[in-house]
Coordinates of C-alpha atoms and ligand atoms in Angstrom, one line a residue:
M8 CA 0.0 0.0 -0.1
K9 CA 1.4 3.2 -1.2
K10 CA 1.9 5.8 1.9
V11 CA 0.5 9.3 1.5
Q12 CA 1.5 11.7 4.5
F13 CA 0.0 15.1 5.3
T14 CA 1.3 18.4 6.5
E15 CA -1.3 20.4 8.3
T16 CA -1.2 24.1 7.4
V17 CA -3.9 25.7 9.6
L18 CA -1.4 27.5 11.7
R19 CA 0.7 29.0 9.0
D20 CA -0.4 29.1 5.3
A21 CA -4.1 28.5 6.0
N22 CA -4.1 31.4 8.5
Q23 CA -2.0 33.5 6.4
S24 CA -4.3 33.1 3.1
L25 CA -7.7 33.5 4.6
I26 CA -7.2 35.9 7.8
A27 CA -4.1 37.6 7.1
T28 CA -2.0 35.4 9.8
R29 CA -4.3 37.2 12.5
L30 CA -4.6 33.8 14.7
P31 CA -3.2 34.5 18.1
Y32 CA -1.4 31.9 20.1
D33 CA -4.1 31.9 22.8
K34 CA -6.7 30.9 20.3
F35 CA -5.2 27.8 19.1
E36 CA -3.3 26.6 22.1
P37 CA -6.3 24.4 23.5
I38 CA -6.0 22.3 20.4
L39 CA -2.2 21.6 20.0
E40 CA -2.1 18.6 22.2
K41 CA -4.6 16.9 20.3
M42 CA -2.9 17.9 17.0
D43 CA 0.2 16.4 18.2
Q44 CA -1.7 13.0 18.3
A45 CA -3.3 13.2 14.7
G46 CA -0.4 11.6 12.9
F47 CA 0.6 14.3 10.7
Y48 CA 3.9 14.0 8.7
S49 CA 4.4 17.7 10.1
V50 CA 2.6 20.9 11.1
E51 CA 3.5 24.0 9.3
C52 CA 3.2 26.7 12.2
W53 CA 6.0 29.2 11.8
G54 CA 7.7 31.4 9.3
G55 CA 6.1 33.2 6.3
A56 CA 4.2 36.0 7.5
T57 CA 3.6 34.7 11.0
F58 CA 6.7 36.2 12.2
D59 CA 6.0 39.7 11.2
V60 CA 2.3 39.6 12.1
C61 CA 3.3 38.3 15.5
L62 CA 5.4 41.4 16.3
R63 CA 3.4 44.0 14.5
F64 CA -0.3 43.1 15.2
L65 CA -0.5 40.5 18.0
N66 CA 1.9 41.8 20.5
E67 CA 3.5 38.2 20.6
D68 CA 7.2 37.4 20.4
P69 CA 7.3 35.0 17.6
W70 CA 10.3 33.0 19.1
E71 CA 8.3 32.4 22.2
R72 CA 5.3 31.3 20.2
L73 CA 7.4 28.6 18.7
R74 CA 8.8 27.4 22.1
K75 CA 5.2 27.1 23.4
I76 CA 4.1 25.1 20.3
R77 CA 7.2 23.0 20.6
A78 CA 6.2 22.2 24.4
K79 CA 2.7 21.4 23.4
M80 CA 3.6 19.2 20.4
P81 CA 6.7 17.0 21.5
N82 CA 5.7 14.3 19.0
T83 CA 5.1 16.2 15.7
K84 CA 7.6 17.8 13.3
L85 CA 7.3 21.4 13.4
Q86 CA 7.8 23.1 9.9
M87 CA 8.7 26.5 8.9
L88 CA 8.7 28.6 5.5
L89 CA 12.0 30.4 4.8
R90 CA 12.6 32.7 1.9
G91 CA 16.4 31.5 1.4
Q92 CA 18.7 34.3 1.6
N93 CA 15.8 36.8 2.2
I94 CA 15.1 35.0 5.5
L95 CA 11.4 36.1 6.3
G96 CA 11.6 39.6 4.5
Y97 CA 12.3 40.8 1.1
K98 CA 15.7 41.9 1.0
H99 CA 18.9 39.8 0.9
Y100 CA 20.9 39.5 4.2
P101 CA 24.4 38.5 4.7
D102 CA 25.2 34.9 5.2
D103 CA 26.0 35.1 8.9
V104 CA 22.6 36.4 9.5
V105 CA 20.9 33.9 7.6
R106 CA 23.0 31.1 9.6
R107 CA 22.1 32.6 12.6
F108 CA 18.5 32.7 11.9
V109 CA 18.4 29.3 10.8
R110 CA 20.3 28.2 13.9
A111 CA 17.8 30.0 16.3
S112 CA 14.9 28.5 14.5
V113 CA 16.2 25.0 15.0
K114 CA 17.1 25.7 18.7
N115 CA 13.7 27.2 19.6
G116 CA 12.0 23.8 18.1
I117 CA 11.7 23.8 14.2
D118 CA 12.5 20.3 12.5
I119 CA 12.0 21.1 8.9
I120 CA 12.7 24.2 7.1
R121 CA 11.1 24.6 3.7
I122 CA 13.5 26.9 1.9
F123 CA 12.5 28.8 -1.3
D124 CA 13.6 31.6 -3.5
A125 CA 11.5 33.8 -5.8
L126 CA 13.7 33.2 -8.5
N127 CA 14.7 29.5 -8.0
D128 CA 18.1 30.8 -7.8
T129 CA 19.9 28.1 -6.1
D130 CA 22.7 30.4 -5.0
N131 CA 20.0 32.0 -2.7
L132 CA 19.2 28.6 -1.1
K133 CA 22.6 27.1 -0.5
V134 CA 23.6 28.7 2.8
A135 CA 20.2 28.3 4.5
V136 CA 20.1 24.8 3.3
E137 CA 23.8 24.1 4.4
E138 CA 22.9 25.5 7.8
T139 CA 19.8 23.8 8.5
I140 CA 21.7 20.4 7.8
K141 CA 24.3 21.4 10.1
Q142 CA 22.0 22.0 12.7
G143 CA 20.6 18.6 12.3
A144 CA 17.2 19.8 10.9
M145 CA 15.5 18.7 7.7
A146 CA 16.0 21.1 4.7
S147 CA 13.0 20.9 2.1
G148 CA 14.4 22.1 -1.0
T149 CA 11.6 23.9 -2.7
I150 CA 10.6 24.9 -6.4
S151 CA 8.7 28.1 -6.7
Y152 CA 6.3 26.7 -9.3
T153 CA 5.4 28.8 -12.3
T154 CA 4.7 28.4 -16.1
S155 CA 6.6 30.0 -18.7
P156 CA 8.5 28.8 -22.1
V157 CA 11.5 28.4 -20.0
H158 CA 10.2 26.6 -17.1
T159 CA 9.9 23.1 -18.4
T160 CA 9.9 19.7 -16.5
A161 CA 13.4 19.3 -17.6
K162 CA 14.5 22.8 -16.0
F163 CA 12.9 22.0 -12.8
V164 CA 14.6 18.6 -12.7
E165 CA 18.0 20.3 -13.3
M166 CA 17.2 22.3 -10.2
V167 CA 16.1 19.4 -8.3
K168 CA 19.3 17.6 -8.8
E169 CA 21.3 20.5 -7.6
L170 CA 19.1 20.6 -4.4
K171 CA 19.9 16.7 -4.0
Q172 CA 23.5 17.8 -4.4
M173 CA 23.1 20.2 -1.5
G174 CA 21.7 17.6 0.7
V175 CA 18.2 18.3 1.0
S176 CA 15.8 15.7 2.9
S177 CA 12.8 16.2 0.5
I178 CA 11.8 18.3 -2.6
C179 CA 8.8 20.5 -2.2
I180 CA 6.8 21.8 -5.3
K181 CA 5.4 25.1 -4.1
D182 CA 2.6 26.4 -6.2
M183 CA 1.8 29.6 -4.4
A184 CA -0.7 30.7 -7.1
G185 CA -2.8 27.5 -7.5
I186 CA -2.2 27.3 -11.3
M187 CA -0.7 23.8 -11.2
T188 CA -2.9 21.7 -13.3
P189 CA -3.3 17.8 -12.7
Q190 CA -1.6 16.9 -15.9
S191 CA 1.5 19.3 -15.0
A192 CA 1.6 18.0 -11.4
Y193 CA 1.8 14.3 -12.9
D194 CA 4.6 15.4 -15.3
L195 CA 6.5 17.2 -12.9
V196 CA 6.3 14.6 -10.0
S197 CA 7.0 11.7 -12.6
G198 CA 10.1 13.6 -13.9
I199 CA 11.5 14.4 -10.2
K200 CA 10.8 10.8 -9.0
D201 CA 13.0 9.6 -12.2
A202 CA 15.8 12.0 -11.6
V203 CA 16.3 11.7 -7.6
D204 CA 15.4 9.2 -4.9
L205 CA 13.9 11.9 -2.5
P206 CA 10.4 12.4 -1.1
V207 CA 8.2 14.9 -3.0
V208 CA 5.9 17.3 -1.2
L209 CA 3.1 18.9 -3.1
H210 CA 1.9 22.5 -2.2
T211 CA -0.9 24.2 -3.6
H212 CA -4.0 26.5 -3.1
C213 CA -7.5 26.1 -3.9
T214 CA -7.7 29.6 -5.6
T215 CA -8.6 28.1 -9.2
G216 CA -10.5 24.9 -8.2
L217 CA -7.7 22.6 -9.2
A218 CA -6.1 21.5 -6.3
F219 CA -7.9 18.4 -5.3
M220 CA -7.3 17.0 -8.8
T221 CA -3.8 18.1 -8.9
Y222 CA -3.1 16.5 -5.7
L223 CA -4.5 13.2 -6.9
K224 CA -2.6 13.2 -10.1
G225 CA 0.5 14.1 -8.2
I226 CA 0.0 11.4 -5.8
E227 CA -0.5 9.0 -8.8
A228 CA 3.0 10.0 -10.0
G229 CA 4.5 9.1 -6.9
A230 CA 4.1 12.3 -4.3
D231 CA 4.7 11.5 -1.0
V232 CA 3.5 14.3 1.1
I233 CA 0.7 16.9 0.4
D234 CA -0.2 20.2 2.3
T235 CA -3.6 20.4 3.5
A236 CA -5.9 22.5 5.9
I237 CA -8.3 21.3 8.4
S238 CA -11.9 22.0 6.6
P239 CA -12.9 25.0 8.3
F240 CA -9.8 26.9 7.2
S241 CA -9.7 25.2 3.8
G242 CA -10.6 26.0 0.3
G243 CA -10.5 29.4 -1.5
T244 CA -7.0 30.8 -1.4
S245 CA -6.1 28.3 1.2
Q246 CA -5.3 24.6 1.1
P247 CA -7.7 21.7 0.4
A248 CA -9.3 20.2 3.3
T249 CA -7.3 17.7 5.1
E250 CA -10.3 15.4 6.0
T251 CA -11.6 15.5 2.3
L252 CA -8.4 14.1 0.9
Y253 CA -8.0 11.5 3.9
Y254 CA -11.5 10.1 3.2
A255 CA -10.7 9.9 -0.7
L256 CA -7.2 8.7 -0.7
K257 CA -8.0 6.0 2.0
E258 CA -10.8 4.8 -0.2
L259 CA -8.5 4.8 -3.0
G260 CA -6.3 2.0 -1.1
Y261 CA -3.6 4.5 0.0
D262 CA -2.1 4.2 3.4
V263 CA -3.3 7.4 5.3
A264 CA -2.3 7.1 8.8
L265 CA -4.2 9.7 10.4
D266 CA -6.5 9.7 13.4
E267 CA -10.0 10.2 12.1
K268 CA -11.3 11.1 15.6
I269 CA -8.8 13.7 16.0
L270 CA -9.5 15.4 12.6
I271 CA -13.1 15.5 13.5
E272 CA -12.2 17.3 17.0
M273 CA -9.8 19.7 15.1
A274 CA -12.6 20.6 12.7
N275 CA -15.2 21.2 15.6
F276 CA -12.5 23.3 17.4
F277 CA -11.8 25.6 14.3
K278 CA -15.3 26.0 13.1
P279 CA -16.2 28.5 15.7
I280 CA -13.0 30.4 15.3
R281 CA -13.6 30.5 11.7
N282 CA -17.1 31.9 12.1
D283 CA -15.7 34.7 14.4
Y284 CA -13.4 35.9 11.9
L285 CA -16.2 35.8 9.1
A286 CA -18.2 37.8 11.5
D287 CA -15.9 40.4 12.4
G288 CA -14.9 40.8 8.7
T289 CA -11.2 39.5 8.9
L290 CA -12.4 36.6 6.8
N291 CA -13.7 37.8 3.5
P292 CA -16.1 35.2 2.1
I293 CA -14.7 36.0 -1.1
S294 CA -11.3 34.4 -0.4
M295 CA -13.0 31.2 0.2
T296 CA -14.5 30.9 -3.4
T297 CA -13.1 29.8 -6.5
D298 CA -11.7 32.2 -9.0
T299 CA -10.3 31.0 -12.3
Q300 CA -9.0 34.3 -13.6
C301 CA -5.4 33.4 -12.7
L302 CA -5.7 30.7 -15.2
T303 CA -7.0 32.8 -17.9
Y304 CA -4.2 35.6 -17.5
Q305 CA -1.7 33.5 -15.9
I306 CA -1.3 36.1 -13.2
P307 CA -1.7 35.2 -9.5
G308 CA -5.0 36.4 -7.7
G309 CA -3.3 38.7 -5.3
M310 CA -1.7 40.3 -8.0
L311 CA -4.9 41.2 -10.2
S312 CA -6.2 42.9 -7.1
N313 CA -3.0 44.9 -6.6
L314 CA -3.2 45.8 -10.3
L315 CA -6.7 47.0 -9.8
S316 CA -6.0 49.1 -6.6
Q317 CA -2.9 50.6 -8.1
L318 CA -4.9 51.8 -11.0
K319 CA -7.7 52.9 -9.1
M320 CA -5.5 55.1 -6.9
M321 CA -4.2 56.7 -10.2
N322 CA -7.7 57.1 -11.4
A323 CA -7.1 55.0 -14.4
L324 CA -9.2 52.1 -14.1
D325 CA -10.0 52.2 -17.8
K326 CA -6.4 51.2 -18.5
F327 CA -7.0 47.6 -16.6
E328 CA -7.2 45.6 -19.8
E329 CA -4.1 47.2 -21.0
A330 CA -2.2 46.5 -18.0
L331 CA -3.2 43.0 -18.1
I332 CA -1.8 42.5 -21.5
E333 CA 1.2 44.6 -20.4
T334 CA 2.0 42.4 -17.3
P335 CA 3.2 39.1 -19.2
R336 CA 5.3 41.5 -21.4
V337 CA 7.2 42.9 -18.6
R338 CA 7.5 39.4 -17.0
K339 CA 9.1 38.1 -20.4
D340 CA 11.4 41.2 -20.4
M341 CA 12.5 40.3 -16.9
G342 CA 13.5 36.9 -17.9
Y343 CA 10.3 35.2 -16.6
P344 CA 10.6 35.4 -12.9
P345 CA 7.9 33.3 -11.0
L346 CA 5.3 35.7 -10.0
V347 CA 5.6 35.4 -6.1
T348 CA 6.5 38.2 -3.7
P349 CA 8.6 40.2 -4.3
T350 CA 8.7 39.6 -7.9
S351 CA 5.0 39.9 -8.5
Q352 CA 4.8 43.3 -7.0
L353 CA 8.0 44.5 -9.2
V354 CA 6.3 43.2 -12.5
G355 CA 3.1 44.4 -11.7
S356 CA 3.9 48.1 -10.7
Q357 CA 6.3 48.2 -13.8
A358 CA 3.4 47.3 -16.1
V359 CA 1.1 49.7 -14.4
Q360 CA 3.9 52.3 -14.9
N361 CA 4.4 51.5 -18.6
V362 CA 0.7 51.8 -19.2
L363 CA 0.4 55.1 -17.4
A364 CA 3.3 56.8 -19.0
G365 CA 2.4 55.7 -22.4
E366 CA 6.2 54.6 -23.0
R367 CA 7.5 51.4 -21.7
Y368 CA 10.3 51.7 -19.0
K369 CA 9.9 55.6 -19.1
N370 CA 9.4 55.7 -15.3
V371 CA 11.2 52.7 -13.4
G372 CA 11.1 52.0 -9.7
A373 CA 13.9 51.5 -7.2
E374 CA 13.3 47.8 -7.1
I375 CA 13.2 46.8 -10.7
K376 CA 16.6 48.8 -10.9
A377 CA 18.0 46.6 -8.2
Y378 CA 16.5 43.5 -10.0
C379 CA 18.3 44.4 -13.3
R380 CA 21.6 45.1 -11.4
G381 CA 21.2 41.4 -10.2
E382 CA 20.3 42.1 -6.6
Y383 CA 17.6 39.4 -6.6
G384 CA 19.8 36.9 -8.2
R385 CA 20.0 34.8 -11.3
T386 CA 16.8 35.1 -13.3
P387 CA 15.5 32.0 -15.1
A388 CA 16.0 33.5 -18.6
P389 CA 18.2 36.6 -19.5
I390 CA 16.8 40.0 -19.0
N391 CA 16.0 41.5 -22.3
E392 CA 19.4 43.5 -22.9
E393 CA 17.8 46.6 -24.5
V394 CA 15.4 47.0 -21.6
R395 CA 18.1 46.4 -19.1
A396 CA 20.3 49.0 -20.6
K397 CA 17.6 51.6 -20.7
I398 CA 16.6 50.8 -17.0
L399 CA 20.2 50.9 -15.7
N400 CA 21.2 53.9 -17.8
G401 CA 24.8 53.4 -17.4
E402 CA 25.0 51.6 -14.0
K403 CA 26.8 48.4 -14.0
P404 CA 25.3 45.2 -13.0
I405 CA 26.8 43.5 -10.1
E406 CA 29.1 40.3 -10.7
G407 CA 28.4 36.9 -8.7
R408 CA 26.2 36.5 -5.6
Y409 CA 24.5 39.7 -4.2
A410 CA 25.0 38.5 -0.5
D411 CA 28.7 38.5 -0.8
T412 CA 28.7 42.3 -1.5
L413 CA 26.8 43.0 2.0
P414 CA 28.5 44.2 5.0
T415 CA 29.5 41.6 7.3
D416 CA 28.8 43.4 10.5
T417 CA 25.0 43.5 10.3
Y418 CA 24.4 41.5 13.3
E419 CA 27.1 43.1 15.5
K420 CA 25.8 46.7 14.5
A421 CA 22.3 45.5 15.2
A422 CA 23.2 44.0 18.6
E423 CA 25.1 47.3 19.5
H424 CA 22.3 49.4 18.6
L425 CA 19.8 47.5 20.7
G426 CA 22.0 47.5 23.7
D427 CA 20.1 46.2 26.8
T428 CA 16.8 46.3 24.9
A429 CA 17.9 42.8 23.3
K430 CA 17.6 40.2 25.8
C431 CA 19.1 37.5 23.5
E432 CA 20.2 36.8 20.1
E433 CA 16.5 36.1 19.1
D434 CA 15.7 39.6 19.8
V435 CA 18.4 41.0 17.6
L436 CA 17.4 38.6 14.7
S437 CA 13.7 39.9 15.2
Y438 CA 15.2 43.4 15.1
I439 CA 17.4 42.7 11.8
A440 CA 14.2 41.1 10.1
F441 CA 11.9 44.0 11.0
P442 CA 13.8 46.8 12.5
Q443 CA 10.8 49.2 13.3
V444 CA 8.2 46.8 14.1
A445 CA 10.6 44.8 16.4
E446 CA 11.5 48.0 18.3
N447 CA 7.9 48.8 18.8
F448 CA 7.3 45.5 20.1
F449 CA 10.3 45.7 22.6
E450 CA 9.0 49.0 23.9
K451 CA 5.6 47.6 24.6
R452 CA 7.2 44.7 26.2
R453 CA 9.2 47.0 28.5
E454 CA 6.3 48.7 29.4
A455 CA 4.4 45.7 30.4
E456 CA 7.2 44.4 32.4
E457 CA 7.4 47.9 34.3
K458 CA 3.7 47.5 35.1
V459 CA 4.2 44.0 36.6
V460 CA 7.0 45.4 38.7
R461 CA 5.0 48.1 39.8
Y462 CA 2.0 45.8 40.7
T463 CA 4.3 43.6 42.6
I464 CA 5.8 46.5 44.8
T465 CA 2.4 47.7 45.7
E466 CA 0.9 44.2 46.5
A467 CA 4.1 43.7 48.8
Ligands
CO11 CO1 1.2 28.6 0.1

């Protein structure tokens, strides 16, 4: 019997995709010990936007959240999402910061780090992968899935072989936009399975309605693990429902070792939470529906709404059709980057600029300049040379790896700046990742501690 395992995403991706990561620790704490017994391959619970949102909106120390989850879930592998050389943000960090971040993540309880790069540049993955392995955790080497004339199965397989060489424990196909079709999943998983002997993890979103079929065909081709979300937090922009796939796969004869009773308890637990977020407007019912526009335009859903809001701000909604046509052209000029943060914003804003100015690349943003200088890494196909020359306007592109050009004392400078405010290495890393947000958090923490001290003194 072929085994299929599940990664439960309710705490991270489902939380992020449906309710902008607003789930506080206290809300899900009561279910953690149960979840720990469900038999998941792993629980994705950290990284991605959880870190930023903890500090910015929930007044939670993300590191402490991780330690608390770890204590409640001693039997399950805890998983996080890491943006390679960008750790959890959108700019590149020097290698020692990446290494420290990985080390601290593992030390605080992470077992599996899913490491990806927006451009699929393996140079941006290797330091994080290397350090993850060194710390005794599992590195899941990740493909940011996209479609373009240069993103063939052969090209993805080439990347997978490089990842295998780096020593990753598994390969994840990450389809952030939900555009992977059942047939593409079948072909890609088959190609990978033929090339390397590594577990393959499938990750997609229900956005376009393809997800269940995509998983099934991927599993038929040999995929070992699928990402799902417990039903109340599934569907729409989130993952397919855990229970649905459990029942379907079990009946098809797959070995799915999940505890059905616990899945039911989890669903009962999260249903009223979901309903609260629906009632207060945090969960927009539209994010739970199917939207096939991304298949038509090959543009992720989030990007379409960004294009609309940018044009609205400029009072130029009449240019929407034009911007839709311009977007794939800019993407082609830029060497077909996968449309994921931050490249999606970069391509989208430039398309809007081009349409508004009536001349292509007349106005260019700082980010696209940096991209053309090579600060995001190697592009899947070369950047259109004429366009690059116009954008750079005489500036020279950097040679080699951008991270190698960064100052090597980022960590020391940050520690010095924070002084006593930083109580541990983790605090310094929070500050490096999100400086202003972390400082506001430290200030609130200090105020709260002072209150406790004052209270204790009056009580005595
Ligand atoms: Co995702």
